[in-house]
Coordinates of C-alpha atoms and ligand atoms in Angstrom, one line a residue:
M1176 CA -171.1 4.1 -93.0
E1177 CA -169.2 1.6 -90.9
E1178 CA -166.4 4.1 -90.8
M1179 CA -168.6 6.8 -89.5
R1180 CA -170.4 5.0 -86.8
Y1181 CA -166.6 4.0 -85.5
Q1182 CA -165.8 7.6 -85.7
I1183 CA -168.9 8.6 -83.6
D1184 CA -168.2 5.7 -81.2
L1185 CA -164.8 6.9 -80.7
L1186 CA -165.9 10.5 -80.1
K1187 CA -168.5 9.4 -77.6
A1188 CA -165.9 7.4 -75.9
M1189 CA -163.6 10.4 -75.9
N1190 CA -166.3 12.7 -74.5
Q1191 CA -167.1 10.3 -72.1
K1192 CA -163.5 9.9 -71.0
L1193 CA -163.1 13.6 -70.8
S1194 CA -166.4 14.3 -68.9
D1195 CA -165.2 11.6 -66.6
A1196 CA -161.7 13.7 -66.2
E1197 CA -163.7 16.9 -65.8
R1198 CA -166.1 15.4 -63.4
M1199 CA -162.8 13.8 -61.5
Y1200 CA -161.1 17.3 -61.4
R1201 CA -164.1 19.2 -60.4
L1202 CA -164.5 16.5 -57.4
I1203 CA -161.3 17.2 -56.7
C1204 CA -161.4 21.2 -56.6
D1205 CA -164.6 20.8 -54.8
T1206 CA -163.6 18.8 -52.0
S1207 CA -160.0 20.6 -51.4
N1208 CA -161.7 23.3 -49.4
N1209 CA -159.9 25.7 -51.6
A1210 CA -161.4 28.2 -54.3
F1211 CA -159.6 28.3 -57.5
L1212 CA -159.4 31.3 -60.2
Y1213 CA -158.2 29.9 -63.4
Y1214 CA -156.7 31.8 -66.3
S1215 CA -155.7 30.6 -69.7
F1216 CA -153.0 32.5 -71.2
R1217 CA -153.7 31.2 -74.6
T1218 CA -157.4 31.6 -74.9
G1219 CA -157.9 34.5 -72.4
Q1220 CA -160.7 32.4 -70.5
V1221 CA -161.0 33.1 -66.9
R1222 CA -162.7 30.7 -64.7
T1223 CA -163.7 30.0 -61.0
L1224 CA -163.8 26.7 -59.3
G1225 CA -163.8 24.8 -56.1
V1226 CA -165.4 26.1 -53.0
W1227 CA -165.8 29.7 -54.4
D1228 CA -169.4 30.2 -53.6
R1229 CA -168.7 29.3 -50.0
L1230 CA -166.1 31.9 -49.7
F1231 CA -167.4 34.7 -52.1
D1232 CA -170.8 36.2 -53.3
F1233 CA -169.3 37.3 -56.5
H1234 CA -167.7 35.8 -59.5
I1235 CA -164.9 36.6 -61.7
R1236 CA -165.5 36.7 -65.4
D1237 CA -162.5 38.2 -66.6
G1238 CA -159.4 39.9 -65.5
K1239 CA -161.1 43.1 -64.7
D1240 CA -163.5 41.8 -62.3
V1241 CA -160.6 41.0 -59.8
V1242 CA -161.0 44.7 -58.4
K1243 CA -164.3 42.9 -56.6
F1244 CA -161.6 41.6 -54.2
Y1245 CA -160.3 44.9 -53.1
D1246 CA -163.8 45.8 -51.6
I1247 CA -163.6 42.8 -49.2
V1248 CA -159.9 42.6 -47.9
D1249 CA -158.5 45.3 -45.5
D1250 CA -156.9 48.3 -46.9
K1251 CA -153.4 47.4 -46.3
Y1252 CA -153.5 44.3 -48.2
V1253 CA -155.0 45.9 -51.4
L1254 CA -151.6 46.9 -52.9
P1255 CA -149.8 43.8 -52.3
L1256 CA -152.9 41.6 -53.8
R1257 CA -152.9 43.7 -56.9
D1258 CA -149.7 42.0 -57.8
T1259 CA -151.1 38.3 -57.1
L1260 CA -154.3 39.1 -58.8
Y1261 CA -153.1 41.0 -62.0
I1262 CA -154.1 37.9 -64.1
E1263 CA -152.1 38.2 -67.2
K1264 CA -148.7 38.9 -65.2
Q1265 CA -146.4 36.1 -65.5
K1266 CA -143.7 37.0 -63.0
L1267 CA -144.8 37.5 -59.4
L1268 CA -143.2 39.6 -56.4
S1269 CA -144.4 36.8 -54.1
D1270 CA -146.3 33.6 -55.0
S1271 CA -148.2 33.6 -51.8
I1272 CA -149.9 36.1 -49.7
Q1273 CA -152.2 36.1 -46.6
C1274 CA -154.8 38.9 -46.3
R1275 CA -157.2 39.7 -43.7
L1276 CA -160.7 40.9 -44.8
K1277 CA -162.7 43.9 -44.0
D1278 CA -164.8 41.9 -41.0
S1279 CA -161.3 41.9 -39.3
K1280 CA -161.5 37.9 -38.4
T1281 CA -161.3 36.1 -41.6
W1282 CA -157.7 35.2 -43.3
L1283 CA -157.4 34.4 -46.7
E1284 CA -154.4 33.0 -48.4
F1285 CA -153.9 33.3 -52.1
E1286 CA -151.2 31.1 -53.6
T1287 CA -150.2 31.2 -57.5
D1288 CA -148.7 28.9 -59.8
V1289 CA -148.0 29.6 -63.4
C1290 CA -147.6 26.8 -66.1
Y1291 CA -145.2 27.0 -69.2
D1292 CA -145.1 25.2 -72.4
E1293 CA -141.8 23.5 -73.6
N1294 CA -140.6 26.9 -75.0
G1295 CA -141.1 28.8 -71.7
A1296 CA -144.4 30.6 -72.7
P1297 CA -146.9 30.7 -70.0
T1298 CA -150.1 28.6 -70.6
D1299 CA -152.2 28.6 -67.6
K1300 CA -152.3 30.3 -64.2
I1301 CA -154.1 28.7 -61.0
I1302 CA -154.7 31.2 -58.1
R1303 CA -155.5 29.1 -54.9
I1304 CA -157.6 30.7 -52.3
K1305 CA -158.0 29.4 -48.9
D1306 CA -159.6 30.3 -45.6
V1307 CA -156.6 30.2 -43.0
T1308 CA -158.5 31.7 -40.1
K1309 CA -158.4 28.9 -38.0
F1310 CA -154.4 28.5 -38.4
K1311 CA -153.9 32.0 -38.1
V1312 CA -155.7 32.2 -34.7
Q1313 CA -153.5 29.2 -33.6
N1314 CA -150.6 31.0 -34.8
E1315 CA -151.5 33.9 -33.2
E1316 CA -152.1 32.2 -29.6
L1317 CA -148.8 30.3 -30.1
T1318 CA -146.9 33.6 -30.8
Y1319 CA -148.7 35.1 -27.7
M1320 CA -147.8 32.2 -25.6
A1321 CA -144.1 32.4 -27.0
Y1322 CA -143.6 36.1 -25.8
Y1323 CA -146.2 36.7 -23.4
D1324 CA -147.1 35.7 -19.7
S1325 CA -151.0 35.0 -19.6
L1326 CA -151.7 36.1 -16.1
T1327 CA -150.3 39.6 -16.3
G1328 CA -150.1 40.2 -20.0
L1329 CA -146.5 41.5 -19.8
Y1330 CA -143.3 39.9 -21.5
N1331 CA -142.6 36.2 -20.3
R1332 CA -138.9 35.5 -19.0
N1333 CA -137.9 34.0 -22.2
Y1334 CA -138.8 37.1 -24.5
F1335 CA -137.5 39.6 -22.1
V1336 CA -134.1 37.9 -22.2
R1337 CA -134.0 38.4 -26.1
I1338 CA -135.2 42.4 -25.6
L1339 CA -132.6 42.9 -22.9
G1340 CA -130.0 41.3 -24.9
D1341 CA -130.7 43.6 -27.8
F1342 CA -130.7 46.5 -25.6
V1343 CA -127.3 45.2 -24.5
R1344 CA -126.1 45.0 -28.2
R1345 CA -127.0 48.3 -28.8
A1346 CA -125.9 49.8 -25.7
K1347 CA -122.2 48.2 -26.7
E1348 CA -122.4 50.4 -29.8
E1349 CA -124.1 53.3 -28.6
K1350 CA -121.7 53.4 -25.2
A1351 CA -125.1 53.7 -23.3
I1352 CA -126.3 52.1 -20.2
V1353 CA -128.9 49.5 -19.3
S1354 CA -130.3 49.1 -16.1
V1355 CA -132.2 45.8 -14.8
M1356 CA -134.5 46.2 -11.9
F1357 CA -135.4 42.9 -10.3
L1358 CA -138.9 43.2 -8.1
D1359 CA -140.1 41.0 -5.6
L1360 CA -143.2 41.6 -3.7
D1361 CA -142.8 41.2 0.1
D1362 CA -144.2 38.6 2.3
F1363 CA -146.0 37.1 -1.0
R1364 CA -145.9 33.8 0.6
K1365 CA -147.9 35.0 3.5
I1366 CA -150.6 36.4 1.3
N1367 CA -150.6 33.1 -0.7
D1368 CA -150.8 31.1 2.5
S1369 CA -153.3 33.0 4.4
L1370 CA -155.5 34.4 1.9
G1371 CA -155.2 31.6 -1.1
I1372 CA -153.8 31.3 -4.4
L1373 CA -156.4 33.0 -6.3
I1374 CA -155.8 36.0 -4.2
G1375 CA -152.3 35.8 -4.9
D1376 CA -152.7 35.6 -8.5
E1377 CA -155.1 38.6 -8.6
L1378 CA -152.7 40.5 -6.7
V1379 CA -149.6 39.7 -9.0
Q1380 CA -151.9 40.3 -11.9
Q1381 CA -152.8 43.6 -10.8
V1382 CA -149.1 44.5 -9.8
G1383 CA -148.2 43.3 -13.3
Q1384 CA -150.7 45.5 -14.8
F1385 CA -149.6 48.5 -13.1
L1386 CA -146.2 47.9 -14.0
G1387 CA -147.2 47.5 -17.6
T1388 CA -147.9 51.1 -17.7
F1389 CA -144.0 51.9 -17.6
R1390 CA -143.8 50.1 -21.0
D1391 CA -142.3 51.9 -23.6
E1392 CA -139.7 52.0 -26.5
Q1393 CA -136.8 52.0 -24.3
I1394 CA -138.5 50.0 -21.1
S1395 CA -139.2 46.3 -21.2
I1396 CA -141.0 44.5 -18.4
C1397 CA -141.6 41.1 -17.9
H1398 CA -143.3 38.8 -15.2
M1399 CA -140.7 36.0 -14.4
N1400 CA -142.5 34.1 -12.3
S1401 CA -144.5 33.9 -9.2
D1402 CA -144.4 37.3 -7.4
I1403 CA -141.3 38.4 -9.3
Y1404 CA -140.9 41.1 -12.3
C1405 CA -137.9 42.7 -14.3
I1406 CA -137.7 45.8 -16.0
A1407 CA -135.2 46.7 -18.3
I1408 CA -134.4 50.4 -19.1
Y1409 CA -132.4 51.5 -22.0
D1410 CA -130.3 54.7 -21.3
P1411 CA -132.1 55.2 -18.1
C1412 CA -132.5 59.2 -17.2
G1413 CA -135.1 61.3 -16.1
D1414 CA -138.6 60.0 -16.0
R1415 CA -137.0 57.0 -16.8
S1416 CA -134.3 56.7 -14.3
V1417 CA -134.6 53.9 -11.9
E1418 CA -134.9 56.3 -8.9
H1419 CA -137.9 57.7 -10.5
I1420 CA -139.7 54.4 -11.5
H1421 CA -138.9 53.1 -8.0
Q1422 CA -140.3 55.9 -6.4
V1423 CA -143.6 55.6 -8.6
I1424 CA -143.8 51.9 -7.8
R1425 CA -143.3 52.4 -4.1
K1426 CA -146.2 54.9 -4.1
R1427 CA -148.5 53.0 -6.0
V1428 CA -148.2 49.5 -4.1
K1429 CA -148.6 51.3 -0.7
E1430 CA -151.7 52.5 -1.9
G1431 CA -153.0 49.2 -2.2
F1432 CA -154.6 47.0 -4.7
R1433 CA -158.5 46.4 -4.9
L1434 CA -159.2 42.8 -5.3
S1435 CA -162.5 41.3 -6.7
S1436 CA -163.4 40.0 -3.5
G1437 CA -163.6 43.9 -2.5
Q1438 CA -160.4 43.2 0.0
E1439 CA -157.5 46.0 -0.2
L1440 CA -154.0 44.4 -0.2
K1441 CA -151.3 47.1 0.4
V1442 CA -147.7 45.4 -0.2
T1443 CA -144.1 46.5 -0.3
V1444 CA -141.5 45.4 -2.8
S1445 CA -137.8 44.6 -2.7
I1446 CA -135.9 45.9 -5.4
G1447 CA -132.2 45.0 -6.8
V1448 CA -130.4 47.0 -9.5
A1449 CA -127.8 46.0 -11.8
E1450 CA -126.4 47.7 -14.6
Y1451 CA -124.8 47.2 -18.0
P1452 CA -121.8 47.7 -18.2
E1453 CA -120.7 48.0 -14.7
A1454 CA -122.2 44.6 -13.3
A1455 CA -122.2 42.4 -16.2
Q1456 CA -121.8 42.1 -20.0
N1457 CA -124.8 39.8 -21.1
A1458 CA -128.5 39.7 -20.4
L1459 CA -128.6 36.6 -18.1
E1460 CA -125.7 37.9 -16.0
L1461 CA -127.5 41.0 -15.8
I1462 CA -130.7 39.6 -14.3
N1463 CA -128.6 37.1 -11.9
C1464 CA -126.7 40.3 -10.4
A1465 CA -129.9 42.0 -10.0
E1466 CA -131.6 39.2 -8.2
I1467 CA -128.7 38.5 -5.8
V1468 CA -128.8 42.2 -4.9
M1469 CA -132.7 42.0 -4.6
F1470 CA -131.9 39.2 -2.0
K1471 CA -129.7 41.7 -0.3
A1472 CA -132.4 44.1 -0.1
K1473 CA -134.8 41.6 1.2
N1474 CA -132.3 40.5 4.0
S1475 CA -131.7 44.0 5.1
G1476 CA -135.3 44.5 5.9
K1477 CA -137.5 44.6 2.7
D1478 CA -139.1 47.4 1.2
M1479 CA -136.0 48.8 -0.2
I1480 CA -134.0 49.0 -3.3
K1481 CA -130.2 48.1 -3.3
Y1482 CA -127.7 48.7 -6.0
F1483 CA -125.3 46.2 -7.3
N1484 CA -121.6 46.5 -6.0
A1485 CA -118.7 44.1 -5.9
P1486 CA -119.1 43.5 -2.1
I1487 CA -122.5 42.2 -2.4
L1488 CA -121.6 40.0 -5.2
N1489 CA -118.5 38.7 -3.1
E1490 CA -120.9 37.8 0.1
F1491 CA -123.1 36.1 -2.4
L1492 CA -120.5 34.1 -3.6
Q1493 CA -119.3 33.2 -0.2
S1494 CA -122.8 32.5 1.0
V1495 CA -123.1 30.0 -2.0
A1496 CA -119.8 28.3 -0.9
I1497 CA -120.8 28.0 2.5
E1498 CA -124.1 26.5 1.4
N1499 CA -122.4 23.7 -0.6
K1500 CA -120.0 23.0 2.2
L1501 CA -122.8 23.0 4.7
K1502 CA -124.2 20.1 3.3
D1503 CA -120.9 18.1 3.8
A1504 CA -120.7 19.7 7.3
V1505 CA -124.2 18.1 8.3
Y1506 CA -123.3 14.7 6.7
N1507 CA -120.0 14.6 8.7
E1508 CA -121.4 16.3 12.0
N1509 CA -118.7 19.0 11.8
F1510 CA -120.2 21.0 14.7
V1511 CA -119.3 21.5 18.0
L1512 CA -121.3 23.2 20.9
H1513 CA -120.1 25.9 22.8
F1514 CA -122.2 26.8 26.1
Q1515 CA -122.5 30.1 27.8
P1516 CA -123.3 30.4 31.4
Q1517 CA -126.3 32.3 32.8
Y1518 CA -126.3 33.8 36.5
Y1519 CA -129.0 35.2 38.8
A1520 CA -128.5 38.8 39.1
D1521 CA -128.9 39.1 42.7
T1522 CA -127.1 36.1 44.0
R1523 CA -124.6 35.4 41.0
R1524 CA -125.5 31.9 41.2
L1525 CA -125.3 29.9 38.2
R1526 CA -128.6 29.6 36.8
G1527 CA -127.7 27.5 33.5
V1528 CA -126.1 27.5 30.4
E1529 CA -127.1 28.1 26.5
A1530 CA -126.1 26.0 24.0
L1531 CA -124.3 27.8 21.1
I1532 CA -123.5 26.2 17.7
R1533 CA -120.1 26.3 15.9
W1534 CA -119.2 24.7 12.8
R1535 CA -115.6 23.8 12.4
D1536 CA -114.7 23.7 8.5
E1537 CA -112.3 21.5 6.9
S1538 CA -109.3 23.6 7.7
G1539 CA -110.4 23.6 11.1
K1540 CA -111.6 27.3 11.1
M1541 CA -114.4 28.1 13.4
I1542 CA -117.6 29.5 11.4
S1543 CA -120.0 31.7 13.3
P1544 CA -123.7 30.6 13.5
V1545 CA -124.5 34.2 12.3
V1546 CA -123.2 32.9 8.9
F1547 CA -124.5 29.7 8.4
I1548 CA -127.7 29.5 10.4
P1549 CA -129.7 31.7 8.1
I1550 CA -128.5 29.4 5.2
A1551 CA -129.2 26.5 6.8
E1552 CA -132.9 27.7 7.5
K1553 CA -132.8 28.6 3.8
N1554 CA -131.8 25.3 2.6
G1555 CA -133.4 23.0 5.0
T1556 CA -130.5 21.6 6.7
I1557 CA -131.4 23.6 9.9
V1558 CA -133.7 20.4 10.6
P1559 CA -130.7 17.9 11.1
I1560 CA -128.5 20.4 12.5
G1561 CA -131.1 21.4 15.1
N1562 CA -131.6 17.7 15.7
W1563 CA -127.9 17.2 16.4
V1564 CA -128.0 20.3 18.7
I1565 CA -131.0 18.9 20.7
E1566 CA -129.2 15.8 21.1
E1567 CA -125.5 16.7 21.6
S1568 CA -126.3 19.3 24.1
V1569 CA -128.9 17.0 26.0
R1570 CA -126.2 14.1 26.1
I1571 CA -123.4 16.6 27.4
F1572 CA -125.9 18.1 29.9
A1573 CA -126.7 14.6 31.1
E1574 CA -123.2 13.7 31.8
W1575 CA -122.7 17.0 33.9
K1576 CA -125.7 16.2 35.8
R1577 CA -124.4 12.7 36.6
K1578 CA -120.9 13.9 37.4
Y1579 CA -121.9 17.0 39.3
G1580 CA -125.5 16.8 40.1
Y1581 CA -125.8 20.8 40.0
P1582 CA -129.4 21.9 39.2
L1583 CA -129.0 23.7 35.8
I1584 CA -131.4 24.8 32.9
L1585 CA -130.2 24.0 29.3
S1586 CA -131.1 26.6 27.1
I1587 CA -131.5 25.4 23.2
N1588 CA -131.9 27.7 20.4
I1589 CA -134.5 26.5 18.3
S1590 CA -135.6 27.8 14.7
A1591 CA -139.0 28.4 13.7
I1592 CA -138.7 25.7 10.9
Q1593 CA -137.7 23.0 13.6
Y1594 CA -140.4 24.3 15.9
K1595 CA -143.1 24.0 13.2
R1596 CA -142.5 20.4 12.4
E1597 CA -145.3 18.1 13.6
D1598 CA -143.1 15.8 15.4
F1599 CA -141.3 18.5 17.1
V1600 CA -142.6 17.8 20.7
N1601 CA -142.4 13.9 20.7
Q1602 CA -138.9 14.1 19.2
I1603 CA -137.7 16.2 22.3
L1604 CA -139.7 14.1 24.9
G1605 CA -137.9 11.3 23.0
I1606 CA -134.4 12.7 23.3
L1607 CA -135.2 13.7 27.3
N1608 CA -136.3 10.3 28.0
K1609 CA -133.3 9.0 26.3
Y1610 CA -130.9 10.6 28.4
G1611 CA -132.8 10.8 31.9
I1612 CA -133.4 14.6 31.9
S1613 CA -136.7 16.0 33.1
P1614 CA -138.4 18.5 30.9
G1615 CA -138.2 21.2 33.8
E1616 CA -134.4 21.3 33.0
I1617 CA -134.7 22.3 29.6
E1618 CA -135.7 25.8 28.2
L1619 CA -136.3 26.3 24.1
E1620 CA -135.6 29.6 22.9
I1621 CA -137.7 30.7 20.3
T1622 CA -137.7 33.9 18.3
E1623 CA -140.8 36.1 17.3
S1624 CA -140.4 34.5 13.8
V1625 CA -142.1 31.5 15.3
L1626 CA -145.0 33.4 16.4
I1627 CA -145.7 35.1 13.0
D1628 CA -147.4 32.4 11.3
D1629 CA -150.6 30.7 12.4
L1630 CA -150.8 32.0 15.9
S1631 CA -153.3 29.6 17.1
E1632 CA -151.1 26.4 16.1
V1633 CA -148.3 28.0 17.8
K1634 CA -150.2 28.5 20.7
D1635 CA -151.5 24.8 21.1
K1636 CA -147.9 23.6 21.0
L1637 CA -146.7 26.4 23.3
H1638 CA -149.4 24.6 25.7
L1639 CA -148.3 21.2 25.0
L1640 CA -144.7 22.3 25.7
Q1641 CA -146.2 23.6 29.1
E1642 CA -148.2 20.8 29.9
Y1643 CA -145.0 18.7 29.8
G1644 CA -143.2 21.3 31.7
I1645 CA -140.7 22.4 29.2
R1646 CA -139.7 26.0 29.7
V1647 CA -139.9 28.3 26.8
S1648 CA -137.8 31.6 26.4
L1649 CA -138.6 34.3 23.8
D1650 CA -135.3 35.3 22.5
D1651 CA -134.2 38.8 21.4
F1652 CA -137.1 40.2 22.6
G1653 CA -137.5 44.0 21.5
T1654 CA -136.0 43.7 18.0
G1655 CA -139.3 42.6 16.5
F1656 CA -142.9 43.8 16.6
S1657 CA -144.3 41.9 19.8
S1658 CA -145.6 44.2 22.4
L1659 CA -146.0 43.2 26.0
A1660 CA -149.8 43.3 25.6
Y1661 CA -149.8 40.5 22.9
L1662 CA -147.2 38.2 24.9
K1663 CA -149.9 38.4 27.9
G1664 CA -151.9 35.6 26.2
L1665 CA -148.7 33.3 25.5
P1666 CA -147.6 30.6 27.7
I1667 CA -144.1 31.8 28.0
D1668 CA -141.6 31.5 30.9
T1669 CA -138.7 33.7 30.0
L1670 CA -137.7 36.8 27.9
K1671 CA -134.6 37.4 26.9
I1672 CA -134.1 41.2 26.5
D1673 CA -132.0 41.7 23.2
K1674 CA -128.5 42.9 23.6
S1675 CA -129.2 46.2 21.4
F1676 CA -131.2 47.4 24.3
I1677 CA -128.5 46.4 27.0
D1678 CA -125.8 48.2 24.6
S1679 CA -127.5 51.5 25.3
V1680 CA -129.1 51.3 28.6
V1681 CA -126.5 53.0 30.5
E1682 CA -126.0 55.8 28.2
D1683 CA -129.4 56.4 26.5
D1684 CA -132.3 57.8 28.4
S1685 CA -135.0 56.5 26.0
S1686 CA -133.8 52.7 26.0
R1687 CA -133.3 53.2 29.7
I1688 CA -137.0 53.7 29.9
I1689 CA -138.1 51.2 27.6
T1690 CA -136.1 48.6 29.4
E1691 CA -137.3 50.0 32.8
S1692 CA -140.9 49.6 32.0
M1693 CA -140.5 46.4 30.1
I1694 CA -138.9 44.5 33.0
S1695 CA -141.2 46.0 35.6
M1696 CA -144.2 44.7 33.2
V1697 CA -142.9 41.6 32.5
G1698 CA -142.2 40.9 36.1
K1699 CA -146.1 41.7 36.8
L1700 CA -146.8 39.3 33.8
G1701 CA -144.8 36.4 35.7
F1702 CA -142.2 35.9 33.2
E1703 CA -138.4 35.6 34.2
T1704 CA -136.3 38.0 32.6
V1705 CA -132.9 37.4 31.3
A1706 CA -130.6 40.4 30.0
E1707 CA -128.3 39.2 27.1
G1708 CA -124.8 40.5 26.2
V1709 CA -124.1 42.2 29.6
E1710 CA -120.6 43.3 28.9
N1711 CA -119.7 45.6 31.9
Q1712 CA -120.0 46.0 35.6
E1713 CA -122.1 49.3 35.1
Q1714 CA -124.7 47.4 33.0
Y1715 CA -124.8 44.5 35.2
D1716 CA -125.6 46.7 38.5
Y1717 CA -128.0 48.7 36.5
L1718 CA -130.1 45.8 35.4
K1719 CA -129.9 44.1 38.8
N1720 CA -131.4 47.3 40.5
I1721 CA -134.4 47.7 38.1
G1722 CA -135.1 43.8 38.9
C1723 CA -133.8 41.8 36.1
D1724 CA -133.6 38.2 37.1
V1725 CA -130.7 36.4 35.0
I1726 CA -127.6 37.9 33.4
Q1727 CA -125.7 36.5 30.4
G1728 CA -122.7 38.2 28.9
Y1729 CA -119.2 38.4 28.1
L1730 CA -118.8 40.1 31.6
L1731 CA -119.6 36.9 33.4
G1732 CA -118.3 34.3 30.8
H1733 CA -118.0 33.8 27.0
P1734 CA -119.5 30.9 25.3
M1735 CA -116.8 28.2 26.0
P1736 CA -116.1 24.4 25.2
A1737 CA -118.1 21.8 27.3
E1738 CA -114.8 21.5 29.2
G1739 CA -115.0 24.9 30.1
I1740 CA -118.4 24.8 32.0
E1741 CA -117.1 21.6 33.8
E1742 CA -114.3 23.6 35.4
L1743 CA -117.2 26.1 36.6
L1744 CA -119.0 23.3 37.9
I1745 CA -116.1 21.6 40.0
H1746 CA -115.6 24.8 41.4
L1747 CA -119.1 25.1 42.6
L1748 CA -118.8 21.5 44.3
Ligands
C2E1257 P1 -128.4 34.4 20.4 O1 -129.3 33.4 20.6 O2 -129.1 35.9 20.5 O3 -126.9 34.3 21.1 C1 -126.3 35.1 21.6 C2 -125.5 35.5 20.9 O4 -124.5 36.7 21.4 C3 -124.2 34.3 21.0 O5 -123.6 34.6 19.5 C4 -123.1 35.0 22.1 O6 -122.1 34.2 21.7 C5 -123.6 36.4 21.7 N1 -122.9 37.0 23.2 C6 -123.3 36.5 24.2 N2 -122.9 37.5 25.2 C7 -122.4 38.4 24.5 C8 -121.9 39.7 24.8 O7 -121.7 40.2 26.0 N3 -121.4 40.6 23.9 C9 -121.5 40.2 22.5 N4 -121.1 41.0 21.8 N5 -122.2 39.0 22.3 C10 -122.4 38.2 23.0 P2 -123.4 33.4 18.7 O8 -123.0 32.1 19.5 O9 -122.6 33.7 17.6 O10 -124.7 33.0 18.2 C11 -125.4 33.6 17.4 C12 -126.7 33.5 16.8 O11 -126.8 32.0 16.2 C13 -127.5 33.2 18.2 O12 -128.0 34.5 18.6 C14 -128.6 32.4 17.7 O13 -129.7 33.0 17.2 C15 -127.8 31.6 16.5 N6 -127.6 30.1 17.0 C16 -126.7 29.9 17.7 N7 -126.7 28.5 18.0 C17 -127.8 28.2 17.6 C18 -128.6 26.7 17.4 O14 -128.1 25.9 18.0 N8 -129.7 26.7 16.7 C19 -130.0 27.9 16.2 N9 -131.3 27.6 15.4 N10 -129.5 29.0 16.2 C20 -128.5 29.1 16.9
CA1258 CA1 -130.6 32.5 22.4
CA1259 CA1 -130.5 36.5 21.8

């Protein structure tokens, strides 16, 4: 009896322990967020556990029931899933598989484990089923971010470099060509500045979407950044040739893009092209070469395509070298000023001088401003250089005035970047004050590039200069966009007619007609006219006859060091 009671207690205790364990396992299963399919190789028992009911509206009672899964997963996953769900199978092709359901949203992961006894015979099998939709979506987003540019939907730079790398490797094997087109919208900054960044973005997006239409197996397109795109073409020919694609792009961007605001924006693009194997041997270098050539297209007047060649590369390398040396030159003030005399056409009396900068590099060689001023304007060194020119020229000018007392006008070239600085007028006034020069003795030569931006701001500054009595001259007149009608409202004192007109004035009827009407109208508007680049007597006589006021050019005097002007002044005494 005792013995029996003991046995019963023991059994109860064991049952209790078992059901505790069962409860514990159930709890673990239920809170793990997984559904489980259990199979016992020994008994053939199939059980479903965990959050099964949350994921499925069916149950699996034996091995044959697994076909129920095939109704809910996307067709393309049925075959691989069959292997995983073949319940009696011991060795699987893969122990983990992710499937999308027919709802096209949900992703499930099936993970299988098989347990073996000490003899290596399978005992149990567990298939864990988990809803991985959230991770999958996050993953897709990450993948998208890794490969695509969110604004345009085109490839991003990194992925493009990879694809271009693949193109180049393949081209090496197949002895093919790979072309890279580097595209940059013209005057995009102006659009951004005047219409706002949102409009700019919308334009970039629309252009990107249009460029995306070229995409195929052999053509890859990316949005590099800002308003820059790249197209890589494997084995370009026919409809896939650079020329053809360029024509299509050119036509499309000129038609204009309609923005959500209702505005229509027409643009032009500058394109640089570099080809494997001619220009470079790898993806990054190809892109660099194409970019360099694109700059060349920009500097040659925009809205055009340029192809890589060795001279362009050399020119670029030279400008990089100059850029590096220029910073030292600014620091060491390795510049000199030359002055070119200007004479009244009718009396041949000296009117004044134009200050023209030269850079003496470390070897003593003189570098022309035509070479380094554009670089200085690009990298900002024009500001200290320009300041130096103003102060140094005024200093020398003041010395002449003190020594010779001859009434002269000093003309100083001013870059748009300098002109636009807030402290510009005050700075000039400060320097004039320091050297005892009156504002009327100074003439600032500005180019039309100054006038292109915010016109009302430009005008305000011109009026301010005029109020102080500082003269303003419009340089290189006739090369840009300005019409005389447009000039009427501007407080300008002098127009400098560009050398290109003067060059053809004697031979060419049309430029003669333009120059004549220009000079007569300018006279009527009250501007003084200066002809620059006058090289021979014929030009001089002609210009004098049609009423041009002032002559400047090699005929009457080359630009010369300050001492040269002193010589002139001594003889005038
Ligand atoms: P620019 O203001 O149009 O200056 C006239 C240029 O034509 C000068 O070249 C001058 O030497 C040249 N020239 C004058 N007469 C003749 C002629 O009869 N025949 C020929 N073939 N050329 C003549 P330079 O000194 O090389 O200056 C070139 C340009 O560099 C200037 O053109 C101006 O835009 C810029 N520059 C020069 N100095 C400065 C400066 O201090 N500041 C700024 N921002 N730009 C400057
Ligand atoms: Ca000038
Ligand atoms: Ca000029």
